[in-house]
CSV table of C-alpha atoms in Angstrom, one decimal:
chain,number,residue,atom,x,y,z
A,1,UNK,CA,32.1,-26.4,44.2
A,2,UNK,CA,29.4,-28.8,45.3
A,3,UNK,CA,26.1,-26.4,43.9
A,4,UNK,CA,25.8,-24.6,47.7
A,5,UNK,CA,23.2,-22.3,46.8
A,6,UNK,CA,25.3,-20.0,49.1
A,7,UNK,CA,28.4,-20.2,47.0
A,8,UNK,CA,26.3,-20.0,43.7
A,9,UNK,CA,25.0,-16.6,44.9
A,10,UNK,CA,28.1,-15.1,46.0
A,11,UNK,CA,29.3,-16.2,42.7
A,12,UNK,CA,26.6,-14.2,40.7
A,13,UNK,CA,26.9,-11.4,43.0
A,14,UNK,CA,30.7,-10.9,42.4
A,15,UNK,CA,30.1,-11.4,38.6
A,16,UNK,CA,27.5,-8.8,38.8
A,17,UNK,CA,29.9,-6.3,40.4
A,18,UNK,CA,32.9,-7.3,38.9
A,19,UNK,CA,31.5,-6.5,35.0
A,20,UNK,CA,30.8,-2.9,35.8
A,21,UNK,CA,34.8,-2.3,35.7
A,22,UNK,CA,34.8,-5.1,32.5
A,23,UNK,CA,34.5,-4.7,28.7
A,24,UNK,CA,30.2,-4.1,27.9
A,25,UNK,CA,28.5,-5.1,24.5
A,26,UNK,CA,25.3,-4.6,26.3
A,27,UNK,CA,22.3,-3.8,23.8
A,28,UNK,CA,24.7,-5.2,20.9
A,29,UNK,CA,24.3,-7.1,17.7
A,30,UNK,CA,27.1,-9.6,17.7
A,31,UNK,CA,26.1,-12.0,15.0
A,32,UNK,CA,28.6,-14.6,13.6
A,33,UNK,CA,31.1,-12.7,16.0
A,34,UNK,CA,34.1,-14.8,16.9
A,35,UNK,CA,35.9,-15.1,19.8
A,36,UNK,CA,37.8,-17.7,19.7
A,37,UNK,CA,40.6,-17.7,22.5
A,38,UNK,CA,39.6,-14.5,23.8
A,39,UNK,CA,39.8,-13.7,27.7
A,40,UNK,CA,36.0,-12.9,28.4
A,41,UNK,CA,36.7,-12.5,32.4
A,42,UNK,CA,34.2,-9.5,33.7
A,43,UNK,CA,32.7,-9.0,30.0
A,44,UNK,CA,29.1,-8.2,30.3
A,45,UNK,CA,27.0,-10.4,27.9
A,46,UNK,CA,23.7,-8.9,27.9
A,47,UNK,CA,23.5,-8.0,24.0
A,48,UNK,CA,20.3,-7.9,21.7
A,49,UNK,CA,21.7,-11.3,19.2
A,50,UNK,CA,24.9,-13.7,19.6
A,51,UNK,CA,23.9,-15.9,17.0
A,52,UNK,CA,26.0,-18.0,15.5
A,53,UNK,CA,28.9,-16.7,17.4
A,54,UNK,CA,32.1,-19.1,18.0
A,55,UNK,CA,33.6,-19.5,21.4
A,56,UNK,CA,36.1,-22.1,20.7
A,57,UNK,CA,39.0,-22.5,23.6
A,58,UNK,CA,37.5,-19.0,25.2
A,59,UNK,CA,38.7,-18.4,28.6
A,60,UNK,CA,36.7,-17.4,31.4
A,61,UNK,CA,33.4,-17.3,29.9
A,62,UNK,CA,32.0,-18.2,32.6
A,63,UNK,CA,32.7,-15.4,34.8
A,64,UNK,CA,30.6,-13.0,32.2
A,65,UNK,CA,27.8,-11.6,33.1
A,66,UNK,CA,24.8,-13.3,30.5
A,67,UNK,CA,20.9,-12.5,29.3
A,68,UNK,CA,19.2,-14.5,32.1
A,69,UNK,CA,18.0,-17.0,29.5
A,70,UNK,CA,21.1,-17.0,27.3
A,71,UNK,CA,22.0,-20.9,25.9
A,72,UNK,CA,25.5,-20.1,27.7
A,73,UNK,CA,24.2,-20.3,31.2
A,74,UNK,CA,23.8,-24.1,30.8
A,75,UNK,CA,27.5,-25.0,31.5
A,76,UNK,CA,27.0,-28.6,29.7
A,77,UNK,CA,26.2,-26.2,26.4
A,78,UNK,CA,29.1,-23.8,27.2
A,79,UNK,CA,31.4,-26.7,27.5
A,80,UNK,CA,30.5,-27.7,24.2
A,81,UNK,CA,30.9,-24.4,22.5
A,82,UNK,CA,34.2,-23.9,23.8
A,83,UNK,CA,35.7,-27.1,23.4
A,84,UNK,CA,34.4,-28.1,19.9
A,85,UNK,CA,33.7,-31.9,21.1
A,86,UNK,CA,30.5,-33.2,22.3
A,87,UNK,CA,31.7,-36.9,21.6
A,88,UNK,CA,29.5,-39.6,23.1
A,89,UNK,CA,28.2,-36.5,25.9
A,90,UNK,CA,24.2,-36.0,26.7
A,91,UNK,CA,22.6,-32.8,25.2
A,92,UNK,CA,19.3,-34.2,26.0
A,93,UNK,CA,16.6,-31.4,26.3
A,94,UNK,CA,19.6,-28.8,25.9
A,95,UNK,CA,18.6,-25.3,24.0
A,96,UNK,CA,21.3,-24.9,21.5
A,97,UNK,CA,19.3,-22.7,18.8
A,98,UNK,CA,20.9,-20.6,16.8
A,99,UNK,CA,24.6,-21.9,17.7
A,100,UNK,CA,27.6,-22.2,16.3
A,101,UNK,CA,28.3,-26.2,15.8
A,102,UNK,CA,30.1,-26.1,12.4
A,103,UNK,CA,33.1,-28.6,12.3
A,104,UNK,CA,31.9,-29.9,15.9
A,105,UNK,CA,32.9,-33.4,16.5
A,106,UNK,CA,29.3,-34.8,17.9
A,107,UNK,CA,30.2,-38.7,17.8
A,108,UNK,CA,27.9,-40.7,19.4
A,109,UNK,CA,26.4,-37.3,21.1
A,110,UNK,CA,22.9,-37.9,22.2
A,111,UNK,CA,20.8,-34.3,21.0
A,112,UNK,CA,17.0,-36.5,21.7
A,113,UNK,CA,14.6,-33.4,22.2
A,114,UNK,CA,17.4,-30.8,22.2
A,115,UNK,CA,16.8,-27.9,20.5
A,116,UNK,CA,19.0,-26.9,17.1
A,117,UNK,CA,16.7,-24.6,15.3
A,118,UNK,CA,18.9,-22.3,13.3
A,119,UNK,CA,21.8,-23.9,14.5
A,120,UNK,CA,25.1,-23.9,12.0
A,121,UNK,CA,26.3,-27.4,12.1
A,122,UNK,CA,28.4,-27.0,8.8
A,123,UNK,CA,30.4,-30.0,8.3
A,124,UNK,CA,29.8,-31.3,11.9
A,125,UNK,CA,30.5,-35.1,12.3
A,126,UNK,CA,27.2,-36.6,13.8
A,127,UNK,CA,28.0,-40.0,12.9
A,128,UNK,CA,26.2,-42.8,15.0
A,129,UNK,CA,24.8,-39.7,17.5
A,130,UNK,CA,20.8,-39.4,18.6
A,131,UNK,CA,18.8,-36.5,17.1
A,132,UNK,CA,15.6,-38.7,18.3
A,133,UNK,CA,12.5,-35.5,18.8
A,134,UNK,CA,15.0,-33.3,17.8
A,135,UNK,CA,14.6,-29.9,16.6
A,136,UNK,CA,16.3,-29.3,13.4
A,137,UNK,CA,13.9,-26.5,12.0
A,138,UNK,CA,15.8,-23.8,9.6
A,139,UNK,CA,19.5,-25.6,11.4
A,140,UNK,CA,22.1,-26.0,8.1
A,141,UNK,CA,23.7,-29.6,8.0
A,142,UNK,CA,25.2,-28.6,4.7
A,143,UNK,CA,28.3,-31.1,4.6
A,144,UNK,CA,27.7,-32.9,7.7
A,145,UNK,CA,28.7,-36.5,8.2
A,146,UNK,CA,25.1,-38.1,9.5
A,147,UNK,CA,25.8,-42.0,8.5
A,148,UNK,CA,24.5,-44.3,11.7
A,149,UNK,CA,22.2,-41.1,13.2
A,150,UNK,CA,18.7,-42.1,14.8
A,151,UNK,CA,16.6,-39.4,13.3
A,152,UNK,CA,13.4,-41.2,15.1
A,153,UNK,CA,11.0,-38.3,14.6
A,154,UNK,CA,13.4,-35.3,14.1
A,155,UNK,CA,11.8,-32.2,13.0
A,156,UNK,CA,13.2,-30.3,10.1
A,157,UNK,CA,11.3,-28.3,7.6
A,158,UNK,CA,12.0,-26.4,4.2
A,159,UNK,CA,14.5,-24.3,6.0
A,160,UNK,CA,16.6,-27.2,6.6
A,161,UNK,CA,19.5,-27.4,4.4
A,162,UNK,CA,20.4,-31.0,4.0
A,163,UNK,CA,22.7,-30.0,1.2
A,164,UNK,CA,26.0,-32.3,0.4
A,165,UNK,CA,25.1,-34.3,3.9
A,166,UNK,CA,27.5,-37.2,4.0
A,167,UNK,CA,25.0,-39.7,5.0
A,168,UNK,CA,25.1,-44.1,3.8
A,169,UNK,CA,22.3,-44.9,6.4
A,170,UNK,CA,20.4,-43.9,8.7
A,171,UNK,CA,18.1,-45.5,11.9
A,172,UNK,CA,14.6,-44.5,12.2
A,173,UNK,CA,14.4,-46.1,15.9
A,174,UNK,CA,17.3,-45.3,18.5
A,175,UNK,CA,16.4,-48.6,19.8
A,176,UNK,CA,15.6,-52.0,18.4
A,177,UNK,CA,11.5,-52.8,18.0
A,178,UNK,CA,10.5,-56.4,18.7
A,179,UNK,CA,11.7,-57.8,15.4
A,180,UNK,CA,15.2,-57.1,16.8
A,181,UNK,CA,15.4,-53.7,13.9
A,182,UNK,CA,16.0,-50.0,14.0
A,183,UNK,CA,14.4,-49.4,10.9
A,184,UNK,CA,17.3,-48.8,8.8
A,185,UNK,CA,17.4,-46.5,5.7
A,186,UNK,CA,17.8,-48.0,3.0
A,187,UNK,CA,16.7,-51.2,4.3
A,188,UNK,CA,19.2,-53.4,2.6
A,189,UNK,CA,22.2,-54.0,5.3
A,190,UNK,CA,24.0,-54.1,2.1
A,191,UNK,CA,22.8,-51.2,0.2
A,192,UNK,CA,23.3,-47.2,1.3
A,193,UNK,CA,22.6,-43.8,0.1
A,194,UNK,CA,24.7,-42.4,-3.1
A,195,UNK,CA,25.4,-38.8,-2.9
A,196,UNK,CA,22.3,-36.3,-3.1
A,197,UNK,CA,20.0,-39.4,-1.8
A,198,UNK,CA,19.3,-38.6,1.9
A,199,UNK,CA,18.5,-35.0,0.5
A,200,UNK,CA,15.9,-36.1,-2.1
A,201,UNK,CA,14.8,-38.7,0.7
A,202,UNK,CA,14.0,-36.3,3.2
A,203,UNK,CA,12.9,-33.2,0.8
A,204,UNK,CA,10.0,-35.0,-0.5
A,205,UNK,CA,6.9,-34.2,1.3
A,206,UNK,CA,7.9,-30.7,1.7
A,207,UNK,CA,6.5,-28.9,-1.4
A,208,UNK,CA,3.3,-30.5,-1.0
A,209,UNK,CA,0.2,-28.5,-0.1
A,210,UNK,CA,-2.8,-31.3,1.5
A,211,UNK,CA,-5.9,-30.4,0.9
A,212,UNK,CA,-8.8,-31.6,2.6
A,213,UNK,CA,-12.5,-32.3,2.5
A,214,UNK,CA,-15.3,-33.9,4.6
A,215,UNK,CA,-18.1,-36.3,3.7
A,216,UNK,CA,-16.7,-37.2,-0.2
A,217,UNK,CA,-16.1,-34.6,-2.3
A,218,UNK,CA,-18.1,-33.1,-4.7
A,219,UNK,CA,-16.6,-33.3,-8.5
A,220,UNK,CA,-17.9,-29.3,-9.9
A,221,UNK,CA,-17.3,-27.7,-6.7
A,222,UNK,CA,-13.4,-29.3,-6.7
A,223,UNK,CA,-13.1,-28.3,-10.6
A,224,UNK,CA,-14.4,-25.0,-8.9
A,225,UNK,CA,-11.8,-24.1,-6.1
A,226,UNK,CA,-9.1,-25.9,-8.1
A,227,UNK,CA,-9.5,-23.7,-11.1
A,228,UNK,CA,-9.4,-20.6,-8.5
A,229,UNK,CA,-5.9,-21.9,-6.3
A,230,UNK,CA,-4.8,-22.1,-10.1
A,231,UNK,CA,-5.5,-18.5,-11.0
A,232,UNK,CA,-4.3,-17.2,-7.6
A,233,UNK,CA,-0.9,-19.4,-7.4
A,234,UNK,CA,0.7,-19.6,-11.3
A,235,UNK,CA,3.0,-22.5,-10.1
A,236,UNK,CA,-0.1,-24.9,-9.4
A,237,UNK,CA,-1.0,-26.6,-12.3
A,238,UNK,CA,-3.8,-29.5,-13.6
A,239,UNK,CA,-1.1,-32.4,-13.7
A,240,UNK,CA,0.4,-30.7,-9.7
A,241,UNK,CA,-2.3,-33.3,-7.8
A,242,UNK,CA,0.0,-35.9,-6.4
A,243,UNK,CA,-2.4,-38.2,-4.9
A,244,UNK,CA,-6.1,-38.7,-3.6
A,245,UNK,CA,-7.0,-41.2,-0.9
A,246,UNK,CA,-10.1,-41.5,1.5
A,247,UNK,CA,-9.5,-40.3,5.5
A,248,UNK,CA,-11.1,-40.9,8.4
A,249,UNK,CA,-14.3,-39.4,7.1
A,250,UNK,CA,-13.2,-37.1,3.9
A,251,UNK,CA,-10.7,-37.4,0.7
A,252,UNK,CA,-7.0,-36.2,0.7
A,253,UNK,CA,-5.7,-34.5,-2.1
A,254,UNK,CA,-1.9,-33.9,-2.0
A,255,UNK,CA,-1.3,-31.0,-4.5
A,256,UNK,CA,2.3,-30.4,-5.1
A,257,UNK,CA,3.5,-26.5,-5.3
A,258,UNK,CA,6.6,-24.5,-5.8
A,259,UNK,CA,8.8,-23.7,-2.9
A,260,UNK,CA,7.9,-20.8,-1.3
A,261,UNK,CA,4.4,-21.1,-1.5
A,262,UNK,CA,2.3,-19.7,1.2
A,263,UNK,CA,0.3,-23.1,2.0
A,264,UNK,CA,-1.8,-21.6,4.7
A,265,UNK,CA,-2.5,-19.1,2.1
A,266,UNK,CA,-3.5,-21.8,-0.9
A,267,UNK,CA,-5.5,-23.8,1.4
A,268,UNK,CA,-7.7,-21.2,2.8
A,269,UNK,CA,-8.5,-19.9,-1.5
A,270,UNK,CA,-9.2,-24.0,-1.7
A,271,UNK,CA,-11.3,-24.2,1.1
A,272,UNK,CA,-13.1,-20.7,1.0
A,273,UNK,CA,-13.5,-21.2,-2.5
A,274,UNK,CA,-14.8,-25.4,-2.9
A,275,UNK,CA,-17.4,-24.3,0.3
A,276,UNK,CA,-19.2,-21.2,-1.8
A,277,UNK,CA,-19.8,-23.8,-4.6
A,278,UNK,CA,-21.0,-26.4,-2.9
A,279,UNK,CA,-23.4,-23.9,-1.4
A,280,UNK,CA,-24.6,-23.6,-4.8
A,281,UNK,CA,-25.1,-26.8,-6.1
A,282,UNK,CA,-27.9,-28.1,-7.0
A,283,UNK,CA,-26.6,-31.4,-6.8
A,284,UNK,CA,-25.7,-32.3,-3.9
A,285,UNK,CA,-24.3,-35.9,-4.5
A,286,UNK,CA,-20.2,-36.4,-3.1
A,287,UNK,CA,-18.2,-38.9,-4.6
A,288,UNK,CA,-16.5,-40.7,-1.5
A,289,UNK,CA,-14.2,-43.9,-3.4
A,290,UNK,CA,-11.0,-42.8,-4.5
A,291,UNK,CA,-10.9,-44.6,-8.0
A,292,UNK,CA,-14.1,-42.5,-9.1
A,293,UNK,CA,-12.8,-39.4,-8.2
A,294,UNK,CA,-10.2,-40.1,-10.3
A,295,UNK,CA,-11.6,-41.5,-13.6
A,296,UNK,CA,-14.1,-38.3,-13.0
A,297,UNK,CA,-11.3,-35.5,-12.9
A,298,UNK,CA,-9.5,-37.7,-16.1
A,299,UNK,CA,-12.7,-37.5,-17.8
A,300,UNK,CA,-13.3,-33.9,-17.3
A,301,UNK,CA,-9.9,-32.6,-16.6
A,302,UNK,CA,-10.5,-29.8,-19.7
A,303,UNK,CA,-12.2,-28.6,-17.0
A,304,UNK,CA,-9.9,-26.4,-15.4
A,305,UNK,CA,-9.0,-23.2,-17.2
A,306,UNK,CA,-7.0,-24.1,-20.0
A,307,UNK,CA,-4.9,-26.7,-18.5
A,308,UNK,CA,-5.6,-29.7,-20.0
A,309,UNK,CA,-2.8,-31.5,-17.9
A,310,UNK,CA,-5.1,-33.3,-15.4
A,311,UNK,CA,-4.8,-37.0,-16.9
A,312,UNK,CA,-1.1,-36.0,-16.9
A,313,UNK,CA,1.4,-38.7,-14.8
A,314,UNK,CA,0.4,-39.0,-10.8
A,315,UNK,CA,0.5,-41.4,-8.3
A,316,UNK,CA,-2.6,-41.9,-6.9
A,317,UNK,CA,-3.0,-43.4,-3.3
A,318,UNK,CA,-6.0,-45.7,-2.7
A,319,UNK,CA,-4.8,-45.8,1.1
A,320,UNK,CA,-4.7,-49.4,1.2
A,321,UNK,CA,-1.3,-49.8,-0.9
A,322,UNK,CA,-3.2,-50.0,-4.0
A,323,UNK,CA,-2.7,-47.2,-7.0
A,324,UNK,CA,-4.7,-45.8,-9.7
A,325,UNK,CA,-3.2,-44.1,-12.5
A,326,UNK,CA,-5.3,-44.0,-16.0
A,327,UNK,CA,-2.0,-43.3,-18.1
A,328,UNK,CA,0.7,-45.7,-18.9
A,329,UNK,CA,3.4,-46.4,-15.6
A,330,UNK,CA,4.8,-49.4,-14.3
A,331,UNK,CA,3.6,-51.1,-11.3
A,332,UNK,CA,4.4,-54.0,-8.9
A,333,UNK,CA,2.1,-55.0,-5.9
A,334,UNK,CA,0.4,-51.8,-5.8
A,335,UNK,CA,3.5,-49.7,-6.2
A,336,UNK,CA,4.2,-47.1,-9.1
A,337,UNK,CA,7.4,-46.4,-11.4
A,338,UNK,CA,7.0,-42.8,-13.5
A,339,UNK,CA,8.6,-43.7,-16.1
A,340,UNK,CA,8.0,-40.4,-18.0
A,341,UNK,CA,10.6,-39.1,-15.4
A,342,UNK,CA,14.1,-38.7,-16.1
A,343,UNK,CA,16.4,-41.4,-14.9
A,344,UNK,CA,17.6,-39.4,-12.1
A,345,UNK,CA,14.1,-38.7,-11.2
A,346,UNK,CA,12.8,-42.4,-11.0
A,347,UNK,CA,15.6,-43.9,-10.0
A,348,UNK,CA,14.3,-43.4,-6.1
A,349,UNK,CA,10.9,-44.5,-6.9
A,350,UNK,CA,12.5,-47.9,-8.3
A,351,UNK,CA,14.7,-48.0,-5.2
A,352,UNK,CA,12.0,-47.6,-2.9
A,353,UNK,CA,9.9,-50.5,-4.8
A,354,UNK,CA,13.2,-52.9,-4.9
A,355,UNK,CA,13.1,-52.4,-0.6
A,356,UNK,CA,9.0,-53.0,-0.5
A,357,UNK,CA,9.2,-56.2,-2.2
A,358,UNK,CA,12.0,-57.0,-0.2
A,359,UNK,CA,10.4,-56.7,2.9
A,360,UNK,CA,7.9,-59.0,1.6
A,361,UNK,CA,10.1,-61.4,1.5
A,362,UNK,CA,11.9,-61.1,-2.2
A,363,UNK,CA,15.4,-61.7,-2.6
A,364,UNK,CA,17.4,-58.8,-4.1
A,365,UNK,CA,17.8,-61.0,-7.3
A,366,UNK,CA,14.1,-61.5,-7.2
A,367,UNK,CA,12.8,-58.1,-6.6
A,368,UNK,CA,15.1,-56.5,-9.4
A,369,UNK,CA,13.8,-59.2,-11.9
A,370,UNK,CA,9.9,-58.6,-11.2
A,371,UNK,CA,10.4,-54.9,-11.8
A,372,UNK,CA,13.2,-54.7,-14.6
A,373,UNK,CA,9.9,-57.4,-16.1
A,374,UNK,CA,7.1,-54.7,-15.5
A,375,UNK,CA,8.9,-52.1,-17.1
A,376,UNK,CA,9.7,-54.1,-20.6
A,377,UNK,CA,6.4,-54.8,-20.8
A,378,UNK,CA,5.4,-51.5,-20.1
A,379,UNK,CA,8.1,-50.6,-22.9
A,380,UNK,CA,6.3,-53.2,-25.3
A,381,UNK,CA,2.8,-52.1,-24.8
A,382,UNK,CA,3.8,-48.3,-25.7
A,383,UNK,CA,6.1,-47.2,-28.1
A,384,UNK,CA,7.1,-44.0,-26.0
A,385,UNK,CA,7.7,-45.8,-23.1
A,386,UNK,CA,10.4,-48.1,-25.4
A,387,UNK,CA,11.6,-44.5,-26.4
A,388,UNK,CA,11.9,-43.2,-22.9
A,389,UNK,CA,13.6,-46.7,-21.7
A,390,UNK,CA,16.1,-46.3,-25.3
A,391,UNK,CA,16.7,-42.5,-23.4
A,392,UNK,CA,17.5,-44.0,-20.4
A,393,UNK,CA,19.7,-46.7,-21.6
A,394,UNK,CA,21.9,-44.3,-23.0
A,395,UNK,CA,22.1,-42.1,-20.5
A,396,UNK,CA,23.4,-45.0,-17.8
A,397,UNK,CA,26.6,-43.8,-18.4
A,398,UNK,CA,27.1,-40.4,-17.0
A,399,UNK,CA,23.6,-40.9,-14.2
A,400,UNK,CA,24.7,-40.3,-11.0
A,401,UNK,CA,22.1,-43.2,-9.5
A,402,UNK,CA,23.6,-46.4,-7.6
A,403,UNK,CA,24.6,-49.8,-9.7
A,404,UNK,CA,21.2,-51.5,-8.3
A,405,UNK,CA,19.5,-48.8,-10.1
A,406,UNK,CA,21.4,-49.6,-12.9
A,407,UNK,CA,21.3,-53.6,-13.3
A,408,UNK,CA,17.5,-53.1,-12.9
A,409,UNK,CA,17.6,-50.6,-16.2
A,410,UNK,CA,19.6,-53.2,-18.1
A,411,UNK,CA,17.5,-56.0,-17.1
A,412,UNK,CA,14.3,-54.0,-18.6
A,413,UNK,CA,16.1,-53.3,-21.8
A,414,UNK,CA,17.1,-56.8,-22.4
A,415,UNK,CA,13.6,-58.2,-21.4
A,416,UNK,CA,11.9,-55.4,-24.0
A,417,UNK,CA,14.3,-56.9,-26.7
A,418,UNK,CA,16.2,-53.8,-26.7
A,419,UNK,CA,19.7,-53.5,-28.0
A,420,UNK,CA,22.4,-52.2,-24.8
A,421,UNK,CA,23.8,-49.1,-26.1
């Protein structure tokens, strides 16, 4: 009882003999199996998959005989999966991939560094728990209550479904930094997430392909490879480039692509393809300031096959919070409003602006005047952008975006001279 290595031994010794005489699913695929309140005494455990199975209020489990690396030989981990409660306990650096967590209470839990890859956590409550360095890749949260997490550099990916997550805030730090914060998301104490927000937070950098290039880049030789990741992936197009910014010593050029895309794939036909052309050119001369590079590929976007998209609507990152775009958008300090976008669409991009000038210091009333100003006068300068606000207006009614969201909208149409519908 007190971890005598002795004892421990005997232990696996009897377990070893004991599951001869005992139920086998040796070699077996038992997948999503469930065997809940089953006695599993003398059951040998040595199968090819249990993935996903569900052990809740099993007895005995821990008298089976088990793969010598299954997650069940941690007894903190098979406490969990029989008990369905991890409340306030420490999974820290536990292996639970691949498990069955759905409609686990995990209040308070601390998961930092634990390993949920694959893991079904199905409408699991992880409310105010620590997923700090955790591994979330391909795990399904679909329904899961995630308000006061610390998701301080979590790892999920594309595989991630973040689908329906119940989620007001979250903390970026599991601790407070020296200004007394956790980096709570939104930042406004008094603002949180509407439904389908922490999804669209946390999706957006995953359909984006980075390409990058040393030394400048050189304008014919870009035109060059882009033109052949457009020919080789349909669902790249001209107006895809997301942003260009300088690096350490290259240019950035965040391209974005359709789910699914083999990026390894797209960045090698970039790369293999930008390095034969700029073999061949006879000029040599790279362009190295982001602002050029841009006005150059608006000048000459005809350039690329057919596509004459190029000069299409883009953010464009200078890297030192500034923004170029040649085509009409709203901006305030540096930031960028598409206002082409549906409502739904921009409605985070004005959210996220209302929280940068409020870190600078901007009262809420403050911040939702300056921009609501920007983009009436964007409205008044073009007559498409007054159409697209009149569109907007209209459809205030029945958008699923948050009242801030909202006021600002009315506050633009007012200040443009617009009639409310």
């Amino acid at each position: 009882m007190q971890g005598d290595q002795i004892i421990a031994l005997t232990k696996k010794i009897s377990i070893l003999i004991s599951s001869i005489g005992g139920t086998t699913f040796k070699d077996a695929t038992l997948t999503y199996a469930n065997f809940s309140h089953a006695e599993l005494k003398c059951t040998d455990f040595r199968v090819k998959d249990l993935s996903y199975a569900c052990y809740r209020h099993t007895k005995n489990i821990d008298n089976s005989r088990l793969n010598e690396h299954s997650i069940l030989s941690s007894s903190t981990v098979l406490d969990l999966l029989v008990n369905g409660s991890g409340r306030g306990k420490s999974y820290m650096d536990k292996n639970l991939e691949s498990s069955n967590l759905s409609e686990f209470d995990l209040r308070g839990a601390n998961l930092t560094r634990a390993n949920l890859s694959k893991a079904l956590l199905k409408k699991a409550d992880l409310r105010g728990a620590i997923l700090r360095e955790t591994l979330a890749t391909g795990s399904d949260f679909t329904s899961a209550k995630l308000t006061g997490t610390c998701l301080q550099n979590w790892n999920i990916d594309a595989a991630t479904n973040l689908k329906n997550v119940e989620c007001q805030y979250y903390f970026e730090l599991e601790k407070e930094d020296d200004n007394g914060t956790r980096e709570r998301r939104p930042h406004d104490p008094d603002k949180i997430f509407e439904p389908g927000d922490f999804e669209a937070y946390h999706r957006r950098s995953f359909d984006i392909l980075r390409l990058m290039t040393r030394k400048g880049i050189h304008p014919e030789s870009f035109y060059a490879a882009f033109e052949k990741l457009i020919h080789e992936f349909p669902g790249i197009a001209g107006d895809s480039i997301q942003g260009i910014w300088k690096t350490g010593n290259g240019i950035a050029i965040d391209v974005q692509v359709p789910a699914g895309t083999d990026k390894g794939k797209a960045e090698h036909t970039f790369d293999e393809a930008y390095r034969t052309s700029l073999k061949a050119s006879v000029d040599p001369v790279l362009l190295d300031n982001p602002g050029s590079i841009v006005l150059y590929l608006n000048v000459n976007a005809t350039a690329i096959s057919e596509n004459k998209s190029m000069s299409g609507d883009r953010i464009i990152n200078m890297g030192n919070g500034n923004y170029i775009e040649s085509n009409p958008g709203t901006y305030v300090q540096g930031n960028y409003i598409n206002m082409n976008q549906d409502l739904a669409q921009s409605a985070l991009q004005i959210q996220d602006l209302l929280e940068q000038l409020q870190k600078q210091g901007m009262t809420v009333d403050v911040a939702q005047n300056q921009v609501a100003n920007e983009m009436a006068d964007e409205a008044k300068k073009d007559q498409k952008m007054k159409d697209k606000l009149v569109r907007w207006g209209q459809a205030l009614g029945d958008a699923t975006v948050n009242d801030v969201v909202k006021s600002v909208v009315k506050l633009a149409i007012r200040s443009a001279g617009i009639p409310l519908p």
